[in-house]
Short mmCIF file of C-alpha atoms in Angstrom, two decimals:
data_model
loop_
_atom_site.label_atom_id
_atom_site.label_comp_id
_atom_site.label_asym_id
_atom_site.label_seq_id
_atom_site.Cartn_x
_atom_site.Cartn_y
_atom_site.Cartn_z
CA ASP J 1 115.09 72.09 99.11
CA THR J 2 114.22 72.95 102.43
CA ALA J 3 111.67 70.15 103.24
CA LEU J 4 112.84 68.16 106.67
CA GLN J 5 112.41 64.65 106.22
CA LYS J 6 110.05 63.20 108.68
CA PRO J 7 111.67 62.73 112.51
CA ARG J 8 112.17 59.57 114.31
CA GLU J 9 112.35 59.75 117.95
CA VAL J 10 115.51 58.16 119.58
CA PHE J 11 115.46 59.33 123.23
CA ARG J 12 112.58 59.39 125.54
CA LEU J 13 112.88 60.52 129.28
CA PRO J 14 112.92 57.31 131.55
CA THR J 15 110.86 59.11 134.15
CA ASP J 16 107.23 60.78 134.41
CA LEU J 17 108.23 64.10 135.29
CA THR J 18 104.24 65.48 135.55
CA ALA J 19 104.53 65.37 139.05
CA CYS J 20 107.70 67.49 140.23
CA ASP J 21 107.18 70.78 141.63
CA ASN J 22 109.59 73.31 140.91
CA ARG J 23 111.16 71.86 138.00
CA LEU J 24 113.12 73.47 135.02
CA CYS J 25 112.74 73.11 131.26
CA ALA J 26 114.89 70.16 130.05
CA SER J 27 117.85 70.95 129.10
CA MET J 28 120.46 69.00 126.76
CA HIS J 29 124.23 70.20 125.30
CA PHE J 30 126.08 68.56 122.22
CA SER J 31 129.71 67.34 123.88
CA SER J 32 130.97 65.56 120.92
CA SER J 33 129.99 63.75 117.73
CA THR J 34 129.03 60.77 119.49
CA TRP J 35 127.74 62.05 122.86
CA VAL J 36 125.09 64.03 124.34
CA THR J 37 124.48 65.76 128.04
CA LEU J 38 120.93 66.12 129.29
CA SER J 39 118.81 67.43 131.98
CA ASP J 40 115.44 66.53 133.12
CA GLY J 41 115.35 70.20 134.77
CA THR J 42 114.67 68.16 137.92
CA GLY J 43 118.41 68.34 139.36
CA ARG J 44 119.29 64.74 137.34
CA LEU J 45 121.61 64.69 135.01
CA TYR J 46 121.95 61.60 131.91
CA LEU J 47 125.41 60.77 130.05
CA ILE J 48 123.98 59.52 126.46
CA LYS J 49 126.34 57.72 123.85
CA SER J 50 123.66 58.84 120.77
CA GLY J 51 126.57 56.68 117.92
CA LYS J 52 127.20 59.30 114.82
CA ARG J 53 124.46 61.28 114.34
CA GLY J 54 123.25 62.95 110.84
CA SER J 55 123.50 59.17 109.41
CA SER J 56 120.22 57.74 108.54
CA ALA J 57 120.40 54.89 110.63
CA SER J 58 117.57 54.97 113.12
CA GLU J 59 119.84 53.40 116.08
CA LYS J 60 118.42 54.36 119.82
CA TRP J 61 120.43 57.02 122.22
CA GLU J 62 121.58 54.62 125.31
CA ILE J 63 122.09 56.01 128.52
CA VAL J 64 125.39 55.38 130.08
CA PHE J 65 124.97 56.90 133.43
CA ASN J 66 122.61 58.82 135.48
CA GLU J 67 122.50 60.77 138.74
CA GLU J 68 120.48 63.25 141.38
CA LEU J 69 122.68 66.18 141.57
CA GLY J 70 120.49 68.40 143.82
CA SER J 71 118.73 71.14 142.56
CA PRO J 72 117.03 71.73 139.36
CA PHE J 73 119.89 73.28 137.06
CA ILE J 74 120.11 73.65 132.89
CA VAL J 75 123.12 72.51 130.94
CA ALA J 76 125.01 75.39 130.02
CA HIS J 77 127.65 73.13 128.29
CA SER J 78 130.11 70.64 128.13
CA VAL J 79 133.19 68.75 126.96
CA SER J 80 133.91 65.02 125.63
CA PHE J 81 138.28 64.49 126.15
CA MET J 82 140.72 62.14 126.81
CA LYS J 83 142.51 62.44 129.54
CA SER J 84 144.84 60.06 130.79
CA ASP J 85 143.99 57.24 128.40
CA ALA J 86 139.85 57.43 129.89
CA HIS J 87 137.15 59.07 128.28
CA SER J 88 135.91 61.96 130.54
CA LEU J 89 133.21 63.78 129.79
CA SER J 90 132.68 67.84 131.70
CA VAL J 91 129.55 69.33 132.20
CA LEU J 92 128.71 72.89 132.78
CA LEU J 93 125.40 73.08 134.97
CA LEU J 94 124.03 76.76 135.49
CA ARG J 95 121.37 76.84 139.10
CA VAL J 96 120.00 80.28 140.30
CA GLU J 97 118.83 79.98 143.68
CA LYS J 98 117.90 81.93 146.45
CA ASP J 99 120.33 83.16 148.85
CA GLU J 100 119.47 83.57 152.33
CA LEU J 101 122.31 86.00 153.40
CA ASP J 102 121.65 88.65 150.65
CA THR J 103 119.34 90.88 151.88
CA LYS J 104 120.40 93.61 150.20
CA GLY J 105 120.56 92.72 147.00
CA SER J 106 118.21 90.61 144.06
CA GLY J 107 117.76 87.56 147.10
CA PHE J 108 119.42 84.88 144.97
CA HIS J 109 123.03 83.76 143.74
CA VAL J 110 123.85 82.36 140.88
CA THR J 111 125.54 79.12 140.65
CA LEU J 112 127.97 76.99 137.79
CA GLU J 113 128.66 73.72 138.90
CA TRP J 114 131.50 72.33 136.39
CA VAL J 115 131.04 68.43 136.67
CA THR J 116 134.03 65.93 135.49
CA ILE J 117 132.75 62.27 134.90
CA ALA J 118 135.00 59.56 133.67
CA GLU J 119 135.20 56.61 132.85
CA GLY J 120 136.02 53.13 135.18
CA LYS J 121 139.58 51.85 134.96
CA GLU J 122 140.34 48.24 133.33
CA GLY J 123 137.39 47.66 130.84
CA ASP J 124 134.99 48.91 133.54
CA HIS J 125 132.98 50.70 131.53
CA ARG J 126 130.79 52.68 134.25
CA TYR J 127 130.86 56.26 134.17
CA GLU J 128 131.60 57.79 138.04
CA ILE J 129 132.31 61.46 139.06
CA ILE J 130 135.16 61.88 139.75
CA LYS J 131 135.46 66.19 140.77
CA ARG J 132 132.45 68.48 141.56
CA ARG J 133 133.27 71.92 141.55
CA VAL J 134 131.05 75.63 142.27
CA LEU J 135 131.83 79.08 141.62
CA GLN J 136 129.03 81.61 142.70
CA GLY J 137 128.04 84.85 141.01
CA LYS J 138 125.81 87.42 141.28
CA SER J 139 124.55 87.49 137.37
CA VAL J 140 123.72 85.14 135.01
CA PRO J 141 126.98 84.57 133.02
CA HIS J 142 126.38 85.78 129.52
CA TYR J 143 128.96 83.07 128.19
CA ALA J 144 130.73 80.26 130.02
CA ALA J 145 132.17 77.39 128.18
CA ILE J 146 134.92 74.48 129.50
CA GLU J 147 138.10 74.55 127.29
CA PRO J 148 138.34 71.38 124.66
CA SER J 149 140.87 69.76 126.90
CA GLY J 150 138.87 69.70 130.33
CA ASP J 151 141.64 71.88 131.30
CA GLY J 152 139.62 75.93 132.19
CA LEU J 153 136.83 77.40 132.12
CA MET J 154 135.69 80.61 130.24
CA ILE J 155 132.88 82.84 131.84
CA VAL J 156 131.73 86.24 130.27
CA SER J 157 129.32 87.71 132.99
CA HIS J 158 128.20 91.20 134.06
CA LYS J 159 129.72 90.49 137.73
CA PRO J 160 132.33 88.27 139.16
CA PHE J 161 132.49 84.04 140.08
CA THR J 162 134.66 82.67 142.54
CA PHE J 163 135.20 79.75 143.60
CA MET J 164 133.30 78.47 146.73
CA GLN J 165 135.86 75.88 148.63
CA SER J 166 134.93 72.17 149.91
CA GLU J 167 136.22 71.73 153.58
CA SER J 168 139.32 69.66 152.01
CA ASP J 169 140.36 72.89 150.19
CA LYS J 170 139.74 75.05 153.58
CA ILE J 171 142.47 72.89 155.55
CA GLU J 172 144.96 72.59 153.04
CA GLU J 173 144.73 76.81 153.04
CA ASN J 174 145.02 76.80 156.87
CA ASP J 175 148.21 75.96 156.54
CA ASP J 176 149.83 77.80 153.56
CA ALA J 177 148.22 80.47 155.53
CA LYS J 178 150.12 80.24 158.08
CA ILE J 179 152.91 80.52 155.66
CA SER J 180 151.66 83.36 153.84
CA ASN J 181 150.77 85.25 157.00
CA GLU J 182 155.11 85.32 157.75
CA LYS J 183 155.69 86.73 154.21
CA LYS J 184 153.58 90.07 154.15
CA ASP J 185 155.59 91.94 151.18
CA PRO J 186 157.43 90.40 148.37
CA LEU J 187 160.61 89.96 148.08
CA TYR J 188 161.45 91.71 145.23
CA TYR J 189 160.08 93.77 142.03
CA TRP J 190 160.30 93.34 138.76
CA GLN J 191 160.00 94.96 135.65
CA GLN J 192 160.87 94.33 131.39
CA THR J 193 161.10 96.24 128.59
CA GLU J 194 161.97 94.34 124.99
CA ASP J 195 165.79 94.52 125.95
CA ASP J 196 165.85 93.99 129.64
CA VAL J 197 164.83 92.91 132.75
CA THR J 198 164.95 94.94 136.15
CA ILE J 199 165.01 93.85 139.42
CA THR J 200 164.35 95.79 143.00
CA VAL J 201 165.39 94.38 146.00
CA HIS J 202 164.84 96.25 149.51
CA LEU J 203 168.42 95.56 151.86
CA PRO J 204 167.63 95.56 155.25
CA GLN J 205 169.90 98.44 156.91
CA ASP J 206 173.75 96.87 157.79
CA ILE J 207 174.29 95.54 154.34
CA THR J 208 176.75 97.15 152.24
CA ARG J 209 178.67 96.82 149.17
CA ASP J 210 180.68 94.15 150.22
CA ASP J 211 178.02 92.02 151.85
CA ILE J 212 176.95 91.54 148.29
CA LYS J 213 177.74 88.74 145.97
CA ILE J 214 175.95 88.18 142.52
CA ARG J 215 176.20 85.21 140.01
CA PHE J 216 174.84 85.71 136.74
CA SER J 217 175.29 83.09 134.10
CA PRO J 218 173.39 82.38 130.87
CA ASP J 219 170.52 80.59 132.28
CA ASN J 220 170.77 81.44 135.92
CA ILE J 221 170.99 84.21 138.65
CA CYS J 222 172.00 83.55 142.08
CA VAL J 223 171.91 86.43 144.98
CA THR J 224 173.66 86.16 148.56
CA LEU J 225 173.70 88.58 151.07
CA LYS J 226 176.67 87.80 153.53
CA ASP J 227 176.99 84.47 154.76
CA GLN J 228 172.82 83.38 155.29
CA PRO J 229 171.25 81.46 152.16
CA PRO J 230 170.74 82.48 148.67
CA LEU J 231 168.30 85.55 148.73
CA MET J 232 166.96 84.66 145.29
CA GLU J 233 168.56 81.52 143.48
CA GLY J 234 167.76 79.32 140.41
CA LYS J 235 166.98 78.66 136.96
CA LEU J 236 165.65 82.25 134.81
CA TYR J 237 162.73 82.51 132.45
CA SER J 238 164.65 83.12 129.37
CA SER J 239 168.25 83.55 128.59
CA VAL J 240 170.44 86.50 129.56
CA ASP J 241 173.76 87.91 128.32
CA HIS J 242 175.52 87.10 131.34
CA GLU J 243 178.01 89.47 130.55
CA SER J 244 176.60 92.79 130.20
CA CYS J 245 174.54 92.75 133.55
CA THR J 246 174.93 94.87 136.02
CA TRP J 247 173.88 95.78 139.32
CA ILE J 248 174.07 98.87 141.58
CA ILE J 249 173.36 100.17 145.23
CA LYS J 250 170.90 102.77 144.85
CA GLU J 251 170.21 106.04 146.86
CA ASP J 252 167.33 104.55 149.03
CA LYS J 253 169.62 101.67 150.07
CA SER J 254 168.00 99.71 147.74
CA LEU J 255 169.75 96.67 145.28
CA GLU J 256 168.58 97.22 141.71
CA ILE J 257 170.09 94.12 138.96
CA SER J 258 169.92 94.71 135.44
CA LEU J 259 169.68 91.37 133.23
CA ILE J 260 170.06 92.03 129.68
CA LYS J 261 167.47 89.65 127.18
CA LYS J 262 169.53 87.56 124.84
CA ASN J 263 165.83 87.10 122.84
CA GLU J 264 165.07 90.71 122.42
CA GLY J 265 160.96 91.73 122.37
CA CYS J 266 160.68 87.96 124.06
CA ARG J 267 157.93 88.56 127.18
CA TRP J 268 159.17 87.10 130.37
CA THR J 269 155.69 85.55 132.03
CA GLU J 270 158.03 85.38 135.65
CA LEU J 271 161.54 86.12 136.00
CA ILE J 272 162.84 83.09 138.17
CA ILE J 273 161.15 79.48 136.76
CA GLY J 274 158.92 78.31 140.20
CA ASP J 275 159.75 81.47 142.40
CA THR J 276 156.83 83.72 143.35
CA ARG J 277 158.03 85.46 146.03
CA GLY J 278 158.74 88.50 143.65
CA GLU J 279 155.97 90.63 142.75
CA PHE J 280 155.97 91.85 138.79
CA ILE J 281 155.36 95.43 137.98
CA MET J 282 153.67 96.73 135.09
CA ASP J 283 154.54 99.92 133.53
CA PRO J 284 151.19 101.92 131.94
CA SER J 285 152.75 101.87 128.60
CA GLN J 286 153.13 97.91 128.99
CA CYS J 287 149.03 97.98 130.01
CA SER J 288 148.08 99.64 126.68
CA GLU J 289 150.13 97.19 124.09
CA ILE J 290 148.68 93.88 126.25
CA ALA J 291 145.24 95.31 125.85
CA GLU J 292 145.92 96.26 122.90
CA SER J 293 147.40 92.90 121.47
CA LEU J 294 144.03 91.44 122.99
CA MET J 295 141.68 93.51 121.68
CA HIS J 296 141.89 95.07 118.15
CA LEU J 297 139.17 96.10 118.76
CA THR J 298 137.11 98.03 115.82
CA SER J 299 137.54 96.89 112.20
CA GLU J 300 138.90 100.51 110.73
CA VAL J 301 139.94 102.73 113.83
CA MET J 302 142.10 100.96 116.17
CA ASN J 303 141.24 103.24 118.78
CA PRO J 304 139.26 106.52 117.69
CA ASN J 305 139.27 107.72 120.80
CA PRO J 306 142.46 106.88 123.42
CA ASP J 307 141.76 109.04 126.10
CA LYS J 308 138.68 107.67 126.38
CA GLU J 309 139.64 103.51 127.09
CA LYS J 310 141.32 103.09 130.18
CA PRO J 311 143.74 100.47 129.98
CA PRO J 312 142.80 97.00 131.60
CA CYS J 313 144.69 97.55 134.52
CA ASN J 314 147.19 94.89 135.59
CA ALA J 315 145.24 91.38 137.15
CA GLN J 316 148.66 90.52 139.58
CA GLU J 317 147.95 94.24 141.92
CA LEU J 318 143.92 93.71 142.11
CA GLU J 319 141.86 91.89 144.32
CA GLU J 320 139.37 89.62 141.92
CA CYS J 321 136.14 92.09 143.07
CA ASP J 322 138.63 95.13 141.64
CA ALA J 323 139.05 93.96 138.15
CA PHE J 324 135.13 94.56 137.18
CA LEU J 325 133.49 97.45 136.53
CA GLU J 326 130.33 98.37 137.10
CA ASP J 327 129.21 99.22 133.68
CA GLY J 328 130.51 96.34 131.42
CA ALA J 329 130.94 92.89 131.62
CA SER J 330 134.04 90.87 131.79
CA LEU J 331 135.81 88.06 130.36
CA CYS J 332 137.27 85.10 132.64
CA ARG J 333 139.60 82.44 132.03
CA PHE J 334 139.32 80.29 135.21
CA ASP J 335 142.69 77.24 135.79
CA GLY J 336 141.07 73.81 136.18
CA ASP J 337 143.78 72.90 138.94
CA SER J 338 144.14 76.26 140.79
CA LEU J 339 140.74 77.30 140.37
CA LYS J 340 141.84 80.47 139.73
CA ILE J 341 141.84 83.18 137.36
CA THR J 342 144.26 83.36 134.70
CA HIS J 343 143.21 86.24 132.08
CA ILE J 344 140.84 88.99 133.11
CA ILE J 345 139.28 91.44 130.08
CA ASN J 346 137.37 94.10 130.77
CA LEU J 347 134.45 94.65 128.47
CA GLY J 348 133.80 98.58 129.13
CA SER J 349 131.43 99.53 126.70
CA ASN J 350 131.95 96.20 124.59
CA GLN J 351 128.37 94.73 124.97
CA TYR J 352 128.09 91.08 124.93
CA LEU J 353 125.97 89.80 121.75
CA PHE J 354 125.93 86.19 120.88
CA SER J 355 127.79 82.91 121.29
CA VAL J 356 128.01 80.44 118.20
CA VAL J 357 130.08 77.07 117.67
CA VAL J 358 131.99 77.69 114.70
CA ASN J 359 134.99 74.86 114.70
CA PRO J 360 133.20 71.69 117.11
CA LYS J 361 136.99 70.89 117.57
CA GLU J 362 137.75 74.32 119.89
CA MET J 363 135.39 76.29 122.24
CA PRO J 364 131.99 78.02 121.40
CA CYS J 365 132.67 81.67 119.64
CA PHE J 366 131.40 84.68 120.90
CA CYS J 367 130.21 88.16 119.30
CA LEU J 368 131.00 91.39 121.11
CA ARG J 369 130.12 94.94 119.56
CA HIS J 370 132.88 97.49 118.86
CA ASP J 371 131.49 100.40 117.83
CA VAL J 372 129.24 100.18 115.17
CA ASP J 373 130.22 96.99 114.61
CA ALA J 374 130.04 93.30 115.93
CA LEU J 375 133.25 91.37 115.75
CA LEU J 376 133.67 86.89 116.86
CA TRP J 377 136.08 86.29 118.44
CA GLN J 378 137.35 82.26 119.28
CA PRO J 379 139.21 81.55 122.53
CA HIS J 380 142.44 79.46 121.51
CA SER J 381 143.04 78.14 125.06
CA ASP J 382 146.06 76.29 124.03
CA GLN J 383 147.68 79.51 122.79
CA PRO J 384 148.09 82.04 126.02
CA GLU J 385 149.86 84.24 123.71
CA ASN J 386 147.08 84.57 121.30
CA MET J 387 144.06 83.73 124.03
CA TRP J 388 141.63 85.55 121.83
CA GLU J 389 141.32 85.62 117.66
CA HIS J 390 139.30 88.00 116.39
CA ILE J 391 137.64 85.49 113.31
CA ALA J 392 135.11 87.93 111.73
CA THR J 393 133.56 91.19 111.67
CA PHE J 394 130.42 92.40 110.92
CA ASN J 395 129.87 95.90 109.46
CA ALA J 396 126.75 98.51 111.23
CA LEU J 397 125.78 95.35 113.43
CA GLY J 398 126.23 96.10 116.39
CA TYR J 399 124.04 100.44 115.71
CA VAL J 400 121.70 97.89 114.03
CA GLN J 401 120.78 95.35 116.25
CA ALA J 402 120.96 98.24 119.67
CA SER J 403 117.62 99.10 117.20
CA LYS J 404 115.94 95.77 117.63
CA GLN J 405 114.05 96.85 120.41
CA ASP J 406 112.09 93.55 120.53
CA LYS J 407 114.89 91.02 119.01
CA LYS J 408 115.00 87.59 121.01
CA PHE J 409 117.63 86.06 119.11
CA MET J 410 120.97 86.51 117.84
CA ALA J 411 122.81 84.21 115.55
CA CYS J 412 125.80 84.07 112.62
CA ALA J 413 126.37 81.64 109.78
CA PRO J 414 129.53 79.55 110.94
CA ASP J 415 130.98 80.34 107.28
CA TYR J 416 130.03 84.49 108.23
CA SER J 417 128.07 85.07 105.34
CA TYR J 418 125.55 85.92 107.05
CA ALA J 419 124.57 87.16 110.42
CA ALA J 420 120.49 86.91 111.92
CA LEU J 421 118.24 88.21 114.45
CA CYS J 422 114.90 87.39 115.44
CA GLU J 423 111.92 89.03 117.64
CA CYS J 424 109.83 87.77 119.94
CA LEU J 425 106.64 87.03 117.04
CA ARG J 426 106.87 86.80 113.26
CA ARG J 427 109.97 88.97 111.96
CA VAL J 428 113.77 87.73 111.09
CA PHE J 429 116.04 90.13 109.84
CA ILE J 430 118.90 88.64 107.88
CA TYR J 431 122.58 90.58 107.06
CA ARG J 432 124.55 89.51 104.97
CA GLN J 433 128.43 90.25 104.48
CA PRO J 434 129.45 92.71 101.39
CA THR J 435 129.52 91.10 98.39
CA PRO J 436 131.26 92.53 95.09
CA LEU J 437 129.09 93.94 93.20
CA ALA J 438 128.90 92.77 88.85
CA THR J 439 128.66 96.82 87.75
CA VAL J 440 130.09 99.51 90.06
CA LEU J 441 127.50 101.97 91.27
CA TYR J 442 127.86 105.48 92.22
CA ASN J 443 127.19 107.36 94.82
CA ARG J 444 126.03 110.53 93.38
CA LYS J 445 125.69 112.15 97.49
CA GLU J 446 129.56 111.84 98.10
CA GLY J 447 130.58 111.54 94.92
CA ARG J 448 132.30 108.07 94.56
CA GLN J 449 132.05 104.57 93.35
CA VAL J 450 130.41 101.89 95.60
CA GLY J 451 132.45 98.51 94.46
CA GLN J 452 130.69 96.15 96.98
CA VAL J 453 126.83 96.07 98.83
CA ALA J 454 125.33 94.81 101.60
CA LYS J 455 121.83 93.25 101.54
CA GLN J 456 119.00 93.42 104.53
CA LEU J 457 116.41 90.59 104.15
CA VAL J 458 113.17 90.44 105.99
CA ALA J 459 111.68 87.44 106.56
CA THR J 460 107.78 87.52 108.20
CA LEU J 461 106.86 83.97 109.27
CA GLU J 462 103.48 82.92 108.47
CA ALA J 463 102.34 82.43 112.48
CA ASN J 464 101.60 84.09 115.40
CA ASP J 465 103.28 81.92 117.96
CA PRO J 466 106.09 82.82 120.28
CA ILE J 467 109.56 81.90 118.58
CA LEU J 468 111.32 79.33 121.29
CA GLY J 469 114.42 78.40 119.22
CA PHE J 470 116.86 79.69 116.93
CA GLN J 471 120.47 78.49 114.85
CA ALA J 472 121.99 79.59 111.94
CA THR J 473 123.59 77.24 109.43
CA SER J 474 125.65 78.38 106.66
CA GLU J 475 122.63 77.62 104.01
CA ARG J 476 119.50 78.14 106.23
CA LEU J 477 117.72 79.36 109.26
CA PHE J 478 116.38 76.87 111.67
CA VAL J 479 113.32 79.02 113.38
CA LEU J 480 111.11 76.91 116.50
CA THR J 481 108.25 78.38 117.18
CA THR J 482 105.90 76.73 120.22
CA LYS J 483 103.89 74.68 117.25
CA THR J 484 106.12 74.70 113.79
CA LEU J 485 109.90 74.31 113.22
CA PHE J 486 110.67 76.86 110.07
CA LEU J 487 113.95 76.10 107.81
CA ILE J 488 114.94 79.90 105.80
CA LYS J 489 117.08 78.85 102.68
CA VAL J 490 119.81 82.06 102.93
CA ASN J 491 122.81 80.81 100.93
CA SER J 492 122.10 78.45 98.26
CA GLY J 493 124.19 75.19 98.74
CA ASN J 494 127.22 74.59 95.84
#
């Protein structure tokens, strides 16, 4: 039942690599059920059509694209998707490179290159690179994955990553810089509660009450001062009860406008659609509310010590580097078009443990330590309101793994039935989820009944070779050493 069939060769690298100096290990990633991206470790990327894997037909894999892309890299992640009727693949290449300018730090920097390759138009089946973008950071990311649509990127890392600009971007930015230098301060500030939106505008000295004209309608607003062009005008993010909207001039000579939301509880992400001249101010209670909605952190207790953890700050008020606190990693989402961070969460003491593919159509999940437990999070790039969903809890795993000093790999089954970790040599630990007991146990010490129990298993491999690979499926655990591939049967198949 745990036997493997005889292996068959599906692909052989076409070049002899032994002549290459400073090459890395070859690495590959399955972009979909029929596509593979592969690095030979010398700086060459291969795009391979594998056909439907897992079938017994022994078809050979076919190279459809290969190109030299600079210094050696490993493939961190890749996805296959359709964009404007053409098949595309995006690949993340990870490099650690010497940094001559870095005299104080480690002397190295980490780059993630995001390469997009697309099929030629009009039946031309040739593939070519259509985009290359580079992010740079100072630590190897714990987790880096491209969204299934190819539109964005999520990274969990200890130190921040930022996009490096190409020359053409810089030219465009210089034009933007001229414009942005003219507008130093935001034109207006706005805040919101469940029921209303408050806008504050600083008025010029000579403006009186009679000079101000404000027109409210269910979906629009127009504010004019004297006979000038409108100061603010456009479609509001959501409908308002325009007859209840009001405005006053405050003692500090600022104009305060109150909009009453039609849809109570709807959180506005902007005030006037497309208007970037204002700044949103979030009050502390909203900060913690948003933090809570993103990170309902531990299994039993929401936040046993609320004073200890500061709520994440409003990212709009921060420079990108400020959001990274020294003591922990951060989770960031980068937008593929603007190349800017759209979401950032400081993970603080929530240590990154491992990542796992639960659903091949979605991004890999990542597992974080939350107090004594380990929680599994599934990113949903297409759901801005619920971008990270908590899908499983491994009770006490956070606590248990911390005591394993020699641990090398961690994994869990895609059906969450168990988690497992292995040391560098020989030993594999398997932690099953709690299951109900047929007979009730009685804990005499605490005087309570125990209805379910979680089993821990230890497997010792009959080999002293270093463990190089570790992969969990719902039924079996695959452990690769330098000489042998072990299969451990954990759950019996149905």
